[in-house]
Amino acid sequence: MEFIPTLPVVLAYTGAVILITLTPGPDMTLFLGKAVTQGRTAGLAAFFGATTGVVFHTSFAAFGLSALLAASETAFGILKIVGAGYLLWLAYQAIRHGSGLSFDPSNVVQQPNRKVFLTGLGINLLNPKIVLFFVTFLPQFVEPGDPHAAGKLMFLGVLFITIAVPMCVPMILLADRVSIFVRRSPIVTRVVDWTFAGVMGAFAVKLLAAQAK
């Protein structure tokens, strides 16, 4: 199965995805907030809406990057270097500003689950930062000269969802405890931020070092 990357690549990618999933952001704020204020069903609706947005992004990124690779390996290589710079910026942002989980249960509007799903979808689908992230993150795990790059990009996109779902669903089922723990444990949150920054920075430095050879 040529579309499956090597084991070291899969392990490195899996570790990065786990950290990304654990790092609080707008989507986690939404689905945990909805779970606490409207119940687990609403939390799951928000999560699967956000996940649907990720499916779109990974698909578009994989197809777009595959087209770019087919058109020009040089352009694909340049994108990887630009992506390395963006990953370094993400690392800097994580250290400087942190992630954090913030929502005010008293200020959450009650919504039907269909609208909650669409809200989750919109948070990821309409966020240009998510687009930029996937377009710059996925290429780090594929070589420009790989004839099976298109299949590997799609595989990595599907793997992202496969890892995120079993991690986030338990968070939603235990949303009240998770939200309290994260908000009351700034040290834990900062550890996640620094670990995230370290991993993103390591990917970027490794890529830049490889390109310089």
PDB file of C-alpha atoms in Angstrom:
ATOM      1  CA  MET A   1       0.000   0.000   0.000  1.00  0.00           C
ATOM      2  CA  GLU A   2       2.100   2.845  -1.363  1.00  0.00           C
ATOM      3  CA  PHE A   3      -0.231   5.550  -0.002  1.00  0.00           C
ATOM      4  CA  ILE A   4       0.780   4.754   3.608  1.00  0.00           C
ATOM      5  CA  PRO A   5       3.855   6.741   4.743  1.00  0.00           C
ATOM      6  CA  THR A   6       6.742   5.037   6.509  1.00  0.00           C
ATOM      7  CA  LEU A   7       6.340   4.129  10.180  1.00  0.00           C
ATOM      8  CA  PRO A   8       8.626   6.939  11.473  1.00  0.00           C
ATOM      9  CA  VAL A   9       6.589   9.492   9.500  1.00  0.00           C
ATOM     10  CA  VAL A  10       3.300   8.088  10.793  1.00  0.00           C
ATOM     11  CA  LEU A  11       4.569   8.118  14.386  1.00  0.00           C
ATOM     12  CA  ALA A  12       5.867  11.692  14.115  1.00  0.00           C
ATOM     13  CA  TYR A  13       2.621  12.841  12.502  1.00  0.00           C
ATOM     14  CA  THR A  14       0.535  11.027  15.121  1.00  0.00           C
ATOM     15  CA  GLY A  15       2.424  12.701  17.941  1.00  0.00           C
ATOM     16  CA  ALA A  16       1.921  16.112  16.346  1.00  0.00           C
ATOM     17  CA  VAL A  17      -1.803  15.510  15.824  1.00  0.00           C
ATOM     18  CA  ILE A  18      -2.254  14.408  19.447  1.00  0.00           C
ATOM     19  CA  LEU A  19      -0.673  17.651  20.646  1.00  0.00           C
ATOM     20  CA  ILE A  20      -2.749  19.717  18.227  1.00  0.00           C
ATOM     21  CA  THR A  21      -5.915  17.987  19.423  1.00  0.00           C
ATOM     22  CA  LEU A  22      -5.051  18.592  23.073  1.00  0.00           C
ATOM     23  CA  THR A  23      -4.262  22.273  22.512  1.00  0.00           C
ATOM     24  CA  PRO A  24      -7.357  24.344  23.410  1.00  0.00           C
ATOM     25  CA  GLY A  25      -8.706  26.509  20.613  1.00  0.00           C
ATOM     26  CA  PRO A  26     -11.990  27.950  19.315  1.00  0.00           C
ATOM     27  CA  ASP A  27     -13.393  24.546  18.365  1.00  0.00           C
ATOM     28  CA  MET A  28     -12.632  22.995  21.779  1.00  0.00           C
ATOM     29  CA  THR A  29     -14.105  26.047  23.487  1.00  0.00           C
ATOM     30  CA  LEU A  30     -17.280  25.575  21.448  1.00  0.00           C
ATOM     31  CA  PHE A  31     -17.860  21.858  21.919  1.00  0.00           C
ATOM     32  CA  LEU A  32     -16.942  21.806  25.602  1.00  0.00           C
ATOM     33  CA  GLY A  33     -19.006  24.940  26.190  1.00  0.00           C
ATOM     34  CA  LYS A  34     -22.030  23.433  24.461  1.00  0.00           C
ATOM     35  CA  ALA A  35     -21.610  20.160  26.340  1.00  0.00           C
ATOM     36  CA  VAL A  36     -21.567  21.978  29.675  1.00  0.00           C
ATOM     37  CA  THR A  37     -24.458  24.349  28.935  1.00  0.00           C
ATOM     38  CA  GLN A  38     -26.720  22.270  26.654  1.00  0.00           C
ATOM     39  CA  GLY A  39     -25.697  18.693  27.268  1.00  0.00           C
ATOM     40  CA  ARG A  40     -23.522  16.059  25.660  1.00  0.00           C
ATOM     41  CA  THR A  41     -25.615  15.803  22.487  1.00  0.00           C
ATOM     42  CA  ALA A  42     -25.046  19.479  21.740  1.00  0.00           C
ATOM     43  CA  GLY A  43     -21.345  19.064  22.504  1.00  0.00           C
ATOM     44  CA  LEU A  44     -21.104  16.143  20.085  1.00  0.00           C
ATOM     45  CA  ALA A  45     -23.028  18.123  17.449  1.00  0.00           C
ATOM     46  CA  ALA A  46     -20.532  20.992  17.760  1.00  0.00           C
ATOM     47  CA  PHE A  47     -17.578  18.622  17.621  1.00  0.00           C
ATOM     48  CA  PHE A  48     -18.754  16.726  14.544  1.00  0.00           C
ATOM     49  CA  GLY A  49     -19.557  20.026  12.857  1.00  0.00           C
ATOM     50  CA  ALA A  50     -15.987  21.172  13.492  1.00  0.00           C
ATOM     51  CA  THR A  51     -14.708  17.763  12.359  1.00  0.00           C
ATOM     52  CA  THR A  52     -16.659  18.051   9.099  1.00  0.00           C
ATOM     53  CA  GLY A  53     -14.856  21.335   8.514  1.00  0.00           C
ATOM     54  CA  VAL A  54     -11.543  19.562   9.035  1.00  0.00           C
ATOM     55  CA  VAL A  55     -12.579  16.899   6.492  1.00  0.00           C
ATOM     56  CA  PHE A  56     -13.167  19.624   3.910  1.00  0.00           C
ATOM     57  CA  HIS A  57      -9.867  21.302   4.693  1.00  0.00           C
ATOM     58  CA  THR A  58      -7.784  18.144   4.582  1.00  0.00           C
ATOM     59  CA  SER A  59      -9.449  17.074   1.323  1.00  0.00           C
ATOM     60  CA  PHE A  60      -8.950  20.452  -0.331  1.00  0.00           C
ATOM     61  CA  ALA A  61      -5.411  20.680   0.966  1.00  0.00           C
ATOM     62  CA  ALA A  62      -4.542  17.178  -0.275  1.00  0.00           C
ATOM     63  CA  PHE A  63      -6.024  17.744  -3.733  1.00  0.00           C
ATOM     64  CA  GLY A  64      -4.548  21.223  -4.024  1.00  0.00           C
ATOM     65  CA  LEU A  65      -1.112  20.145  -2.865  1.00  0.00           C
ATOM     66  CA  SER A  66      -1.220  17.130  -5.170  1.00  0.00           C
ATOM     67  CA  ALA A  67      -1.999  19.432  -8.081  1.00  0.00           C
ATOM     68  CA  LEU A  68       0.834  21.750  -7.077  1.00  0.00           C
ATOM     69  CA  LEU A  69       3.235  18.819  -6.803  1.00  0.00           C
ATOM     70  CA  ALA A  70       2.210  17.562 -10.247  1.00  0.00           C
ATOM     71  CA  ALA A  71       2.741  21.029 -11.704  1.00  0.00           C
ATOM     72  CA  SER A  72       6.051  21.844 -10.046  1.00  0.00           C
ATOM     73  CA  GLU A  73       8.198  20.032  -7.513  1.00  0.00           C
ATOM     74  CA  THR A  74      10.103  23.286  -7.011  1.00  0.00           C
ATOM     75  CA  ALA A  75       6.933  25.150  -6.051  1.00  0.00           C
ATOM     76  CA  PHE A  76       6.038  22.340  -3.665  1.00  0.00           C
ATOM     77  CA  GLY A  77       9.489  22.595  -2.087  1.00  0.00           C
ATOM     78  CA  ILE A  78       9.077  26.358  -1.691  1.00  0.00           C
ATOM     79  CA  LEU A  79       5.707  25.779  -0.009  1.00  0.00           C
ATOM     80  CA  LYS A  80       7.385  23.420   2.462  1.00  0.00           C
ATOM     81  CA  ILE A  81       9.911  26.126   3.368  1.00  0.00           C
ATOM     82  CA  VAL A  82       7.133  28.691   3.771  1.00  0.00           C
ATOM     83  CA  GLY A  83       5.280  26.124   5.851  1.00  0.00           C
ATOM     84  CA  ALA A  84       8.310  25.709   8.089  1.00  0.00           C
ATOM     85  CA  GLY A  85       8.264  29.435   8.730  1.00  0.00           C
ATOM     86  CA  TYR A  86       4.584  29.291   9.594  1.00  0.00           C
ATOM     87  CA  LEU A  87       5.160  26.417  12.021  1.00  0.00           C
ATOM     88  CA  LEU A  88       7.850  28.485  13.733  1.00  0.00           C
ATOM     89  CA  TRP A  89       5.362  31.355  14.008  1.00  0.00           C
ATOM     90  CA  LEU A  90       2.797  29.000  15.569  1.00  0.00           C
ATOM     91  CA  ALA A  91       5.434  27.881  18.064  1.00  0.00           C
ATOM     92  CA  TYR A  92       6.169  31.506  18.948  1.00  0.00           C
ATOM     93  CA  GLN A  93       2.474  32.317  19.327  1.00  0.00           C
ATOM     94  CA  ALA A  94       1.915  29.312  21.596  1.00  0.00           C
ATOM     95  CA  ILE A  95       4.724  30.428  23.895  1.00  0.00           C
ATOM     96  CA  ARG A  96       3.863  34.113  23.881  1.00  0.00           C
ATOM     97  CA  HIS A  97       0.069  34.030  24.062  1.00  0.00           C
ATOM     98  CA  GLY A  98      -0.760  30.455  25.020  1.00  0.00           C
ATOM     99  CA  SER A  99      -3.954  28.728  24.035  1.00  0.00           C
ATOM    100  CA  GLY A 100      -6.325  28.636  26.965  1.00  0.00           C
ATOM    101  CA  LEU A 101      -9.907  27.546  27.244  1.00  0.00           C
ATOM    102  CA  SER A 102     -12.420  30.302  27.826  1.00  0.00           C
ATOM    103  CA  PHE A 103     -16.179  30.372  27.783  1.00  0.00           C
ATOM    104  CA  ASP A 104     -18.814  31.923  29.986  1.00  0.00           C
ATOM    105  CA  PRO A 105     -21.604  29.408  30.710  1.00  0.00           C
ATOM    106  CA  SER A 106     -23.962  32.214  31.698  1.00  0.00           C
ATOM    107  CA  ASN A 107     -23.515  33.896  28.337  1.00  0.00           C
ATOM    108  CA  VAL A 108     -24.065  30.906  26.009  1.00  0.00           C
ATOM    109  CA  VAL A 109     -27.125  31.070  23.757  1.00  0.00           C
ATOM    110  CA  GLN A 110     -29.245  27.926  23.683  1.00  0.00           C
ATOM    111  CA  GLN A 111     -29.425  26.553  20.123  1.00  0.00           C
ATOM    112  CA  PRO A 112     -30.971  23.522  18.407  1.00  0.00           C
ATOM    113  CA  ASN A 113     -28.453  20.784  17.672  1.00  0.00           C
ATOM    114  CA  ARG A 114     -28.648  21.390  13.908  1.00  0.00           C
ATOM    115  CA  LYS A 115     -27.565  24.998  14.409  1.00  0.00           C
ATOM    116  CA  VAL A 116     -24.877  23.894  16.871  1.00  0.00           C
ATOM    117  CA  PHE A 117     -23.517  21.551  14.185  1.00  0.00           C
ATOM    118  CA  LEU A 118     -23.455  24.378  11.634  1.00  0.00           C
ATOM    119  CA  THR A 119     -21.731  26.647  14.134  1.00  0.00           C
ATOM    120  CA  GLY A 120     -19.021  24.035  14.640  1.00  0.00           C
ATOM    121  CA  LEU A 121     -18.724  23.612  10.885  1.00  0.00           C
ATOM    122  CA  GLY A 122     -18.363  27.354  10.387  1.00  0.00           C
ATOM    123  CA  ILE A 123     -15.689  27.729  13.072  1.00  0.00           C
ATOM    124  CA  ASN A 124     -13.314  25.500  11.111  1.00  0.00           C
ATOM    125  CA  LEU A 125     -14.602  25.839   7.538  1.00  0.00           C
ATOM    126  CA  LEU A 126     -14.504  29.653   7.455  1.00  0.00           C
ATOM    127  CA  ASN A 127     -11.319  30.111   9.460  1.00  0.00           C
ATOM    128  CA  PRO A 128      -8.415  31.103   7.144  1.00  0.00           C
ATOM    129  CA  LYS A 129      -5.923  30.085   9.843  1.00  0.00           C
ATOM    130  CA  ILE A 130      -7.182  26.485   9.590  1.00  0.00           C
ATOM    131  CA  VAL A 131      -6.753  26.560   5.815  1.00  0.00           C
ATOM    132  CA  LEU A 132      -3.228  27.910   6.152  1.00  0.00           C
ATOM    133  CA  PHE A 133      -2.380  25.367   8.819  1.00  0.00           C
ATOM    134  CA  PHE A 134      -3.327  22.309   6.774  1.00  0.00           C
ATOM    135  CA  VAL A 135      -1.772  23.642   3.575  1.00  0.00           C
ATOM    136  CA  THR A 136       1.527  24.178   5.400  1.00  0.00           C
ATOM    137  CA  PHE A 137       1.396  21.294   7.906  1.00  0.00           C
ATOM    138  CA  LEU A 138       0.615  18.312   5.657  1.00  0.00           C
ATOM    139  CA  PRO A 139       3.496  18.887   3.182  1.00  0.00           C
ATOM    140  CA  GLN A 140       6.030  18.482   5.987  1.00  0.00           C
ATOM    141  CA  PHE A 141       5.380  14.735   5.882  1.00  0.00           C
ATOM    142  CA  VAL A 142       5.638  14.207   2.113  1.00  0.00           C
ATOM    143  CA  GLU A 143       8.672  14.448  -0.154  1.00  0.00           C
ATOM    144  CA  PRO A 144       8.324  16.430  -3.416  1.00  0.00           C
ATOM    145  CA  GLY A 145       9.682  13.570  -5.514  1.00  0.00           C
ATOM    146  CA  ASP A 146       7.366  10.926  -4.042  1.00  0.00           C
ATOM    147  CA  PRO A 147       5.169   9.441  -6.821  1.00  0.00           C
ATOM    148  CA  HIS A 148       2.595   8.435  -4.191  1.00  0.00           C
ATOM    149  CA  ALA A 149       2.416  11.864  -2.542  1.00  0.00           C
ATOM    150  CA  ALA A 150      -1.258  12.428  -3.398  1.00  0.00           C
ATOM    151  CA  GLY A 151      -2.364   9.217  -1.708  1.00  0.00           C
ATOM    152  CA  LYS A 152      -0.172   9.910   1.315  1.00  0.00           C
ATOM    153  CA  LEU A 153      -1.628  13.389   1.750  1.00  0.00           C
ATOM    154  CA  MET A 154      -5.144  11.959   1.742  1.00  0.00           C
ATOM    155  CA  PHE A 155      -4.099   9.222   4.170  1.00  0.00           C
ATOM    156  CA  LEU A 156      -2.651  11.801   6.561  1.00  0.00           C
ATOM    157  CA  GLY A 157      -5.837  13.845   6.347  1.00  0.00           C
ATOM    158  CA  VAL A 158      -7.972  10.823   7.246  1.00  0.00           C
ATOM    159  CA  LEU A 159      -5.533   9.867  10.018  1.00  0.00           C
ATOM    160  CA  PHE A 160      -5.970  13.321  11.558  1.00  0.00           C
ATOM    161  CA  ILE A 161      -9.716  12.696  11.949  1.00  0.00           C
ATOM    162  CA  THR A 162      -9.165   9.125  13.116  1.00  0.00           C
ATOM    163  CA  ILE A 163      -6.935  10.320  15.955  1.00  0.00           C
ATOM    164  CA  ALA A 164      -9.019  13.345  16.948  1.00  0.00           C
ATOM    165  CA  VAL A 165     -12.401  11.596  17.284  1.00  0.00           C
ATOM    166  CA  PRO A 166     -11.538   9.059  20.031  1.00  0.00           C
ATOM    167  CA  MET A 167      -9.672  11.790  21.914  1.00  0.00           C
ATOM    168  CA  CYS A 168     -12.368  14.472  21.806  1.00  0.00           C
ATOM    169  CA  VAL A 169     -15.489  12.367  22.373  1.00  0.00           C
ATOM    170  CA  PRO A 170     -14.439  11.382  25.939  1.00  0.00           C
ATOM    171  CA  MET A 171     -13.672  15.064  26.613  1.00  0.00           C
ATOM    172  CA  ILE A 172     -17.253  15.901  25.668  1.00  0.00           C
ATOM    173  CA  LEU A 173     -18.708  13.091  27.768  1.00  0.00           C
ATOM    174  CA  LEU A 174     -16.731  14.457  30.735  1.00  0.00           C
ATOM    175  CA  ALA A 175     -16.977  18.082  29.631  1.00  0.00           C
ATOM    176  CA  ASP A 176     -17.762  19.616  32.994  1.00  0.00           C
ATOM    177  CA  ARG A 177     -14.714  18.027  34.627  1.00  0.00           C
ATOM    178  CA  VAL A 178     -12.411  18.678  31.654  1.00  0.00           C
ATOM    179  CA  SER A 179     -13.345  22.354  31.385  1.00  0.00           C
ATOM    180  CA  ILE A 180     -12.876  22.950  35.111  1.00  0.00           C
ATOM    181  CA  PHE A 181      -9.547  21.103  35.129  1.00  0.00           C
ATOM    182  CA  VAL A 182      -8.159  23.033  32.150  1.00  0.00           C
ATOM    183  CA  ARG A 183      -9.304  26.422  33.420  1.00  0.00           C
ATOM    184  CA  ARG A 184      -7.978  25.767  36.925  1.00  0.00           C
ATOM    185  CA  SER A 185      -4.680  24.265  35.807  1.00  0.00           C
ATOM    186  CA  PRO A 186      -2.696  26.992  34.031  1.00  0.00           C
ATOM    187  CA  ILE A 187       0.510  25.022  34.525  1.00  0.00           C
ATOM    188  CA  VAL A 188      -0.894  22.063  32.592  1.00  0.00           C
ATOM    189  CA  THR A 189      -2.052  24.384  29.830  1.00  0.00           C
ATOM    190  CA  ARG A 190       1.367  25.989  29.600  1.00  0.00           C
ATOM    191  CA  VAL A 191       3.037  22.581  29.459  1.00  0.00           C
ATOM    192  CA  VAL A 192       0.808  21.758  26.478  1.00  0.00           C
ATOM    193  CA  ASP A 193       1.680  25.117  24.904  1.00  0.00           C
ATOM    194  CA  TRP A 194       5.422  24.608  25.323  1.00  0.00           C
ATOM    195  CA  THR A 195       5.250  21.023  24.099  1.00  0.00           C
ATOM    196  CA  PHE A 196       3.234  22.114  21.072  1.00  0.00           C
ATOM    197  CA  ALA A 197       5.754  24.881  20.390  1.00  0.00           C
ATOM    198  CA  GLY A 198       8.643  22.443  20.749  1.00  0.00           C
ATOM    199  CA  VAL A 199       7.157  19.926  18.319  1.00  0.00           C
ATOM    200  CA  MET A 200       6.194  22.537  15.708  1.00  0.00           C
ATOM    201  CA  GLY A 201       9.593  24.182  16.048  1.00  0.00           C
ATOM    202  CA  ALA A 202      11.387  20.843  15.718  1.00  0.00           C
ATOM    203  CA  PHE A 203       9.505  20.026  12.513  1.00  0.00           C
ATOM    204  CA  ALA A 204      10.381  23.420  11.091  1.00  0.00           C
ATOM    205  CA  VAL A 205      14.077  23.237  12.013  1.00  0.00           C
ATOM    206  CA  LYS A 206      14.374  19.692  10.677  1.00  0.00           C
ATOM    207  CA  LEU A 207      12.791  20.706   7.398  1.00  0.00           C
ATOM    208  CA  LEU A 208      14.946  23.784   6.976  1.00  0.00           C
ATOM    209  CA  ALA A 209      18.073  21.749   7.778  1.00  0.00           C
ATOM    210  CA  ALA A 210      17.111  19.148   5.180  1.00  0.00           C
ATOM    211  CA  GLN A 211      16.447  21.812   2.551  1.00  0.00           C
ATOM    212  CA  ALA A 212      19.833  23.413   3.230  1.00  0.00           C
ATOM    213  CA  LYS A 213      21.728  20.206   2.438  1.00  0.00           C
TER     214      LYS A 213
END
